[in-house]
JSON list of C-alpha atoms in Angstrom, two decimals:
[
{"chain": "A", "resi": 1, "resn": "UNK", "atom": "CA", "xyz": [34.56, -26.11, -32.39]},
{"chain": "A", "resi": 2, "resn": "UNK", "atom": "CA", "xyz": [36.73, -23.78, -30.11]},
{"chain": "A", "resi": 3, "resn": "UNK", "atom": "CA", "xyz": [36.41, -24.47, -26.38]},
{"chain": "A", "resi": 4, "resn": "UNK", "atom": "CA", "xyz": [37.03, -21.38, -24.70]},
{"chain": "A", "resi": 5, "resn": "UNK", "atom": "CA", "xyz": [33.89, -20.18, -26.99]},
{"chain": "A", "resi": 6, "resn": "UNK", "atom": "CA", "xyz": [31.94, -23.23, -25.61]},
{"chain": "A", "resi": 7, "resn": "UNK", "atom": "CA", "xyz": [32.98, -22.50, -22.24]},
{"chain": "A", "resi": 8, "resn": "UNK", "atom": "CA", "xyz": [32.15, -18.80, -22.25]},
{"chain": "A", "resi": 9, "resn": "UNK", "atom": "CA", "xyz": [29.16, -19.77, -23.55]},
{"chain": "A", "resi": 10, "resn": "UNK", "atom": "CA", "xyz": [28.05, -22.47, -21.18]},
{"chain": "A", "resi": 11, "resn": "UNK", "atom": "CA", "xyz": [29.69, -19.16, -18.15]},
{"chain": "A", "resi": 12, "resn": "UNK", "atom": "CA", "xyz": [27.44, -16.44, -19.93]},
{"chain": "A", "resi": 13, "resn": "UNK", "atom": "CA", "xyz": [24.09, -19.20, -19.71]},
{"chain": "A", "resi": 14, "resn": "UNK", "atom": "CA", "xyz": [24.78, -20.41, -16.08]},
{"chain": "A", "resi": 15, "resn": "UNK", "atom": "CA", "xyz": [25.66, -16.11, -15.12]},
{"chain": "A", "resi": 16, "resn": "UNK", "atom": "CA", "xyz": [22.28, -15.50, -16.64]},
{"chain": "A", "resi": 17, "resn": "UNK", "atom": "CA", "xyz": [20.51, -17.88, -14.96]},
{"chain": "A", "resi": 18, "resn": "UNK", "atom": "CA", "xyz": [22.05, -17.66, -12.12]},
{"chain": "A", "resi": 19, "resn": "UNK", "atom": "CA", "xyz": [20.73, -13.55, -12.33]},
{"chain": "A", "resi": 20, "resn": "UNK", "atom": "CA", "xyz": [17.58, -15.13, -12.92]},
{"chain": "A", "resi": 21, "resn": "UNK", "atom": "CA", "xyz": [16.92, -16.53, -10.33]},
{"chain": "A", "resi": 22, "resn": "UNK", "atom": "CA", "xyz": [18.45, -13.89, -7.78]},
{"chain": "A", "resi": 23, "resn": "UNK", "atom": "CA", "xyz": [15.72, -10.89, -9.26]},
{"chain": "A", "resi": 24, "resn": "UNK", "atom": "CA", "xyz": [12.89, -13.43, -8.31]},
{"chain": "A", "resi": 25, "resn": "UNK", "atom": "CA", "xyz": [14.41, -13.64, -4.87]},
{"chain": "A", "resi": 26, "resn": "UNK", "atom": "CA", "xyz": [14.97, -9.36, -4.71]},
{"chain": "A", "resi": 27, "resn": "UNK", "atom": "CA", "xyz": [11.15, -9.63, -6.15]},
{"chain": "A", "resi": 28, "resn": "UNK", "atom": "CA", "xyz": [9.56, -11.65, -3.34]},
{"chain": "A", "resi": 29, "resn": "UNK", "atom": "CA", "xyz": [11.79, -10.36, -0.65]},
{"chain": "A", "resi": 30, "resn": "UNK", "atom": "CA", "xyz": [9.74, -6.80, -1.71]},
{"chain": "A", "resi": 31, "resn": "UNK", "atom": "CA", "xyz": [6.33, -7.76, -2.08]},
{"chain": "A", "resi": 32, "resn": "UNK", "atom": "CA", "xyz": [7.01, -9.39, 1.41]},
{"chain": "A", "resi": 33, "resn": "UNK", "atom": "CA", "xyz": [7.79, -6.09, 2.51]},
{"chain": "A", "resi": 34, "resn": "UNK", "atom": "CA", "xyz": [5.61, -4.11, 0.81]},
{"chain": "A", "resi": 35, "resn": "UNK", "atom": "CA", "xyz": [2.97, -6.88, 2.66]},
{"chain": "A", "resi": 36, "resn": "UNK", "atom": "CA", "xyz": [4.35, -6.21, 6.41]},
{"chain": "A", "resi": 37, "resn": "UNK", "atom": "CA", "xyz": [4.35, -2.15, 5.92]},
{"chain": "A", "resi": 38, "resn": "UNK", "atom": "CA", "xyz": [0.89, -2.20, 5.01]},
{"chain": "A", "resi": 39, "resn": "UNK", "atom": "CA", "xyz": [0.30, -4.91, 7.12]},
{"chain": "A", "resi": 40, "resn": "UNK", "atom": "CA", "xyz": [1.70, -1.89, 9.88]},
{"chain": "A", "resi": 41, "resn": "UNK", "atom": "CA", "xyz": [0.77, 0.83, 8.45]},
{"chain": "A", "resi": 42, "resn": "UNK", "atom": "CA", "xyz": [-3.19, -0.41, 8.40]},
{"chain": "A", "resi": 43, "resn": "UNK", "atom": "CA", "xyz": [-2.74, -1.07, 12.51]},
{"chain": "A", "resi": 44, "resn": "UNK", "atom": "CA", "xyz": [-1.38, 2.45, 13.18]},
{"chain": "A", "resi": 45, "resn": "UNK", "atom": "CA", "xyz": [-4.45, 3.96, 10.97]},
{"chain": "A", "resi": 46, "resn": "UNK", "atom": "CA", "xyz": [-6.81, 1.47, 13.15]},
{"chain": "A", "resi": 47, "resn": "UNK", "atom": "CA", "xyz": [-4.78, 2.98, 16.08]},
{"chain": "A", "resi": 48, "resn": "UNK", "atom": "CA", "xyz": [-6.14, 6.45, 15.36]},
{"chain": "A", "resi": 49, "resn": "UNK", "atom": "CA", "xyz": [-9.18, 7.95, 17.26]},
{"chain": "A", "resi": 50, "resn": "UNK", "atom": "CA", "xyz": [-12.26, 9.08, 14.95]},
{"chain": "A", "resi": 51, "resn": "UNK", "atom": "CA", "xyz": [-11.99, 12.54, 15.18]},
{"chain": "A", "resi": 52, "resn": "UNK", "atom": "CA", "xyz": [-15.45, 13.82, 16.35]},
{"chain": "A", "resi": 53, "resn": "UNK", "atom": "CA", "xyz": [-17.99, 15.39, 13.64]},
{"chain": "A", "resi": 54, "resn": "UNK", "atom": "CA", "xyz": [-19.14, 18.88, 14.02]},
{"chain": "A", "resi": 55, "resn": "UNK", "atom": "CA", "xyz": [-22.07, 19.86, 15.82]},
{"chain": "A", "resi": 56, "resn": "UNK", "atom": "CA", "xyz": [-22.74, 23.42, 15.12]},
{"chain": "A", "resi": 57, "resn": "UNK", "atom": "CA", "xyz": [-20.82, 25.81, 12.83]},
{"chain": "A", "resi": 58, "resn": "UNK", "atom": "CA", "xyz": [-20.95, 26.22, 9.25]},
{"chain": "A", "resi": 59, "resn": "UNK", "atom": "CA", "xyz": [-18.62, 24.09, 8.46]},
{"chain": "A", "resi": 60, "resn": "UNK", "atom": "CA", "xyz": [-19.30, 20.34, 8.54]},
{"chain": "A", "resi": 61, "resn": "UNK", "atom": "CA", "xyz": [-23.29, 20.48, 10.09]},
{"chain": "A", "resi": 62, "resn": "UNK", "atom": "CA", "xyz": [-24.09, 20.16, 5.75]},
{"chain": "A", "resi": 63, "resn": "UNK", "atom": "CA", "xyz": [-22.27, 17.57, 4.79]},
{"chain": "A", "resi": 64, "resn": "UNK", "atom": "CA", "xyz": [-20.35, 14.02, 6.37]},
{"chain": "A", "resi": 65, "resn": "UNK", "atom": "CA", "xyz": [-16.52, 13.95, 4.24]},
{"chain": "A", "resi": 66, "resn": "UNK", "atom": "CA", "xyz": [-15.65, 12.21, 6.59]},
{"chain": "A", "resi": 67, "resn": "UNK", "atom": "CA", "xyz": [-13.01, 8.55, 4.82]}
]
């Protein structure tokens, strides 16, 4: 068996394993970043004042569509 071929196969397998690990780490970091952004957005939305309901006029007095 050719030693260079064996070394090439081992090198390729090692590179693939390393790449899979790097991909897994990147996905984990992305998920944490998205969770952080979700928390920040929820905090900002909670801080917004709720608009007052309409009490007169043709718009907004028959159906409250605020969600």
